Amino acid sequence: MNPFAWDHNAYYQRLLLREVPEGAGRVLDVGCGAGSLAIRLARHAKHVDAIDSSTEMIKAARRKVPANVRCVLADVMEYPLPEAEYDAVVSLTTLHHLPLEQALERLSRTVRPGGVLVAVASPRTDLPRDLPVELLAVAGQQAFGLAFTALRRLTSREWYRFEDTHDRMPKCFDPTLSTAQVRSAAAKALPGSQVRRLVYWRYLLR
């Protein structure tokens, strides 16, 4: 692995955390992986349901999460989710693994009135439309990588270091939908939703 590589998923966790309503009671983490986001969500909510279809990831998450996080091994498209109970439904790098419109319709039904559904996921690169942001990402990737590597050596913080489970986490290297296509699908499933491209090979859907 490139010694200056860093974890984009960890980088965008703060973006998702800012969307969680203050004083949230119950939050759903869709595609929780090894639980790093669920751990941070647990500091913002009274209870977190963390769901993932990978046995290995759920085992890793259960070893780390605090008592107010419940880890569920299940397919979120099949698991019986509650209706209108979550203050926030949060997802990091999972939507591109799912049929988007069906997933949004299903997940939105679990959000209580006044709650939020927010996700960061991977789009298919759409050239030439995405060329400016792709060039910015490549340049920023190296610059940030150098900075984070130096900061790790100077401090005790992780600075977006990859987790030990990173190589074993299910990945999708060829997303089917571009950001524009995600925006169109989201508008159909959830009128009023917002989708914007992020720099480091992700989009934000709210």
Short mmCIF file of C-alpha atoms in Angstrom, two decimals:
data_model
loop_
_atom_site.label_atom_id
_atom_site.label_comp_id
_atom_site.label_asym_id
_atom_site.label_seq_id
_atom_site.Cartn_x
_atom_site.Cartn_y
_atom_site.Cartn_z
CA MET A 1 0.00 0.00 0.00
CA ASN A 2 1.11 3.55 -0.71
CA PRO A 3 2.75 4.78 2.53
CA PHE A 4 0.97 8.10 2.04
CA ALA A 5 -2.47 6.55 1.55
CA TRP A 6 -5.16 7.41 4.10
CA ASP A 7 -8.70 6.35 4.93
CA HIS A 8 -11.29 8.49 3.12
CA ASN A 9 -14.10 6.80 5.04
CA ALA A 10 -12.63 7.90 8.35
CA TYR A 11 -12.13 11.38 6.91
CA TYR A 12 -15.83 11.74 6.09
CA GLN A 13 -17.14 10.46 9.42
CA ARG A 14 -17.17 13.97 10.86
CA LEU A 15 -19.35 15.14 7.98
CA LEU A 16 -21.96 12.54 8.87
CA LEU A 17 -21.73 13.21 12.60
CA ARG A 18 -22.53 16.88 12.04
CA GLU A 19 -25.85 15.85 10.51
CA VAL A 20 -27.05 13.90 13.56
CA PRO A 21 -29.66 15.96 15.46
CA GLU A 22 -28.55 17.21 18.84
CA GLY A 23 -29.87 15.03 21.64
CA ALA A 24 -30.73 12.16 19.29
CA GLY A 25 -32.38 9.23 21.00
CA ARG A 26 -32.01 6.42 18.47
CA VAL A 27 -29.74 6.21 15.43
CA LEU A 28 -29.30 3.54 12.76
CA ASP A 29 -25.84 2.93 11.27
CA VAL A 30 -26.31 1.14 7.93
CA GLY A 31 -23.28 -0.90 6.87
CA CYS A 32 -21.42 -0.37 10.13
CA GLY A 33 -18.32 -2.37 9.18
CA ALA A 34 -15.96 -2.82 12.11
CA GLY A 35 -17.85 -0.22 14.15
CA SER A 36 -15.67 2.88 14.09
CA LEU A 37 -18.54 5.20 13.09
CA ALA A 38 -20.95 3.50 15.49
CA ILE A 39 -18.55 4.22 18.35
CA ARG A 40 -18.58 7.92 17.49
CA LEU A 41 -22.36 7.94 16.95
CA ALA A 42 -22.75 6.48 20.43
CA ARG A 43 -21.37 9.73 21.85
CA HIS A 44 -24.14 11.70 20.09
CA ALA A 45 -27.13 9.39 20.68
CA LYS A 46 -28.65 7.40 23.52
CA HIS A 47 -28.83 4.23 21.43
CA VAL A 48 -27.30 3.08 18.13
CA ASP A 49 -28.40 0.13 16.04
CA ALA A 50 -25.44 -0.90 13.86
CA ILE A 51 -26.22 -3.32 11.02
CA ASP A 52 -23.93 -5.10 8.58
CA SER A 53 -24.17 -8.22 6.43
CA SER A 54 -20.54 -9.28 7.01
CA THR A 55 -20.03 -11.78 9.83
CA GLU A 56 -16.39 -10.77 10.20
CA MET A 57 -17.19 -7.06 10.42
CA ILE A 58 -19.93 -7.56 13.01
CA LYS A 59 -17.62 -9.69 15.13
CA ALA A 60 -14.98 -6.95 14.98
CA ALA A 61 -17.55 -4.28 15.84
CA ARG A 62 -18.92 -6.18 18.83
CA ARG A 63 -15.44 -6.31 20.33
CA LYS A 64 -15.16 -2.52 20.31
CA VAL A 65 -18.53 -0.79 20.62
CA PRO A 66 -19.86 0.62 23.91
CA ALA A 67 -22.92 -0.70 25.71
CA ASN A 68 -25.39 1.64 23.96
CA VAL A 69 -24.60 0.14 20.53
CA ARG A 70 -26.43 -2.98 19.35
CA CYS A 71 -24.68 -4.77 16.47
CA VAL A 72 -26.93 -6.71 14.11
CA LEU A 73 -25.74 -9.24 11.54
CA ALA A 74 -28.28 -8.87 8.72
CA ASP A 75 -29.05 -7.63 5.23
CA VAL A 76 -30.59 -4.19 5.72
CA MET A 77 -32.87 -4.78 2.73
CA GLU A 78 -34.44 -7.79 4.44
CA TYR A 79 -34.12 -7.15 8.18
CA PRO A 80 -37.40 -5.99 9.83
CA LEU A 81 -36.73 -2.34 10.59
CA PRO A 82 -39.00 -0.22 12.82
CA GLU A 83 -41.27 2.43 11.31
CA ALA A 84 -40.58 6.12 12.05
CA GLU A 85 -38.37 5.51 15.11
CA TYR A 86 -34.90 6.80 14.23
CA ASP A 87 -33.77 10.37 14.77
CA ALA A 88 -31.05 9.70 12.20
CA VAL A 89 -30.25 6.99 9.69
CA VAL A 90 -26.56 7.21 8.78
CA SER A 91 -24.59 5.26 6.21
CA LEU A 92 -20.93 5.35 5.23
CA THR A 93 -19.79 3.71 1.98
CA THR A 94 -22.71 1.30 1.75
CA LEU A 95 -25.39 2.73 -0.57
CA HIS A 96 -23.43 1.83 -3.70
CA HIS A 97 -23.72 -1.84 -2.66
CA LEU A 98 -27.54 -1.60 -2.63
CA PRO A 99 -30.35 -0.96 -5.14
CA LEU A 100 -30.47 2.77 -4.51
CA GLU A 101 -34.12 3.73 -4.97
CA GLN A 102 -35.41 0.74 -3.03
CA ALA A 103 -32.88 1.33 -0.25
CA LEU A 104 -33.79 5.00 0.10
CA GLU A 105 -37.51 4.26 0.17
CA ARG A 106 -36.99 1.54 2.77
CA LEU A 107 -34.63 3.51 5.00
CA SER A 108 -36.66 6.71 4.83
CA ARG A 109 -39.64 4.92 6.37
CA THR A 110 -37.60 4.29 9.52
CA VAL A 111 -36.94 8.01 10.11
CA ARG A 112 -39.22 9.81 12.52
CA PRO A 113 -40.75 13.19 11.53
CA GLY A 114 -38.00 15.79 11.84
CA GLY A 115 -35.25 13.20 11.60
CA VAL A 116 -32.57 12.88 8.94
CA LEU A 117 -31.33 10.28 6.46
CA VAL A 118 -27.74 10.98 5.46
CA ALA A 119 -25.18 8.92 3.58
CA VAL A 120 -21.70 9.11 2.11
CA ALA A 121 -21.07 6.62 -0.69
CA SER A 122 -18.97 6.06 -3.80
CA PRO A 123 -20.06 7.30 -7.24
CA ARG A 124 -18.99 6.11 -10.66
CA THR A 125 -16.56 8.59 -12.18
CA ASP A 126 -18.30 10.53 -14.93
CA LEU A 127 -15.77 11.97 -17.37
CA PRO A 128 -15.36 14.64 -18.58
CA ARG A 129 -17.88 16.11 -16.11
CA ASP A 130 -15.92 14.97 -13.06
CA LEU A 131 -12.47 15.84 -14.43
CA PRO A 132 -11.92 19.00 -12.30
CA VAL A 133 -12.80 17.27 -9.03
CA GLU A 134 -10.80 14.17 -10.02
CA LEU A 135 -7.68 16.27 -10.60
CA LEU A 136 -8.22 18.07 -7.29
CA ALA A 137 -8.64 14.74 -5.51
CA VAL A 138 -5.44 13.27 -6.92
CA ALA A 139 -3.44 16.34 -5.89
CA GLY A 140 -5.06 16.57 -2.47
CA GLN A 141 -4.67 12.86 -1.83
CA GLN A 142 -0.89 13.11 -2.02
CA ALA A 143 -0.62 16.39 -0.11
CA PHE A 144 -2.90 15.23 2.70
CA GLY A 145 -1.15 11.85 2.76
CA LEU A 146 2.21 13.52 3.37
CA ALA A 147 0.73 15.72 6.09
CA PHE A 148 -1.08 12.87 7.86
CA THR A 149 2.01 10.65 7.76
CA ALA A 150 4.06 13.42 9.39
CA LEU A 151 1.38 14.07 12.02
CA ARG A 152 1.21 10.37 12.95
CA ARG A 153 4.93 10.43 13.61
CA LEU A 154 4.71 13.58 15.69
CA THR A 155 1.59 12.78 17.69
CA SER A 156 -0.23 9.78 19.16
CA ARG A 157 -3.30 10.31 16.98
CA GLU A 158 -4.31 8.03 14.12
CA TRP A 159 -4.82 10.76 11.50
CA TYR A 160 -7.00 8.64 9.18
CA ARG A 161 -4.83 5.54 9.34
CA PHE A 162 -6.54 2.46 7.84
CA GLU A 163 -8.12 0.11 10.38
CA ASP A 164 -6.70 -3.38 10.83
CA THR A 165 -9.87 -4.78 9.22
CA HIS A 166 -9.64 -2.57 6.13
CA ASP A 167 -8.34 -5.25 3.76
CA ARG A 168 -11.09 -7.66 4.82
CA MET A 169 -13.94 -5.18 4.48
CA PRO A 170 -16.27 -5.81 1.49
CA LYS A 171 -15.54 -3.26 -1.25
CA CYS A 172 -17.05 -2.10 -4.51
CA PHE A 173 -14.42 -0.81 -6.94
CA ASP A 174 -16.84 -0.19 -9.79
CA PRO A 175 -19.96 1.70 -8.61
CA THR A 176 -22.75 1.65 -11.17
CA LEU A 177 -24.18 5.16 -10.66
CA SER A 178 -22.57 8.54 -11.25
CA THR A 179 -23.32 11.43 -8.88
CA ALA A 180 -25.79 12.83 -11.42
CA GLN A 181 -27.56 9.48 -11.62
CA VAL A 182 -27.66 9.23 -7.82
CA ARG A 183 -29.17 12.71 -7.69
CA SER A 184 -31.85 11.73 -10.18
CA ALA A 185 -32.69 8.49 -8.37
CA ALA A 186 -32.79 10.23 -4.98
CA ALA A 187 -35.10 12.95 -6.31
CA LYS A 188 -37.49 10.25 -7.47
CA ALA A 189 -37.40 8.22 -4.26
CA LEU A 190 -37.14 11.16 -1.84
CA PRO A 191 -38.34 14.48 -3.31
CA GLY A 192 -36.39 17.33 -1.73
CA SER A 193 -33.28 15.27 -1.08
CA GLN A 194 -29.88 16.81 -1.77
CA VAL A 195 -26.86 15.14 -3.37
CA ARG A 196 -23.45 16.69 -3.88
CA ARG A 197 -20.12 15.33 -5.01
CA LEU A 198 -17.35 15.33 -2.44
CA VAL A 199 -13.71 15.65 -3.38
CA TYR A 200 -12.30 12.29 -2.35
CA TRP A 201 -14.30 9.85 -4.49
CA ARG A 202 -17.51 10.08 -2.50
CA TYR A 203 -20.88 11.83 -2.65
CA LEU A 204 -23.08 13.11 0.18
CA LEU A 205 -26.80 12.40 0.13
CA ARG A 206 -29.11 14.07 2.62
#
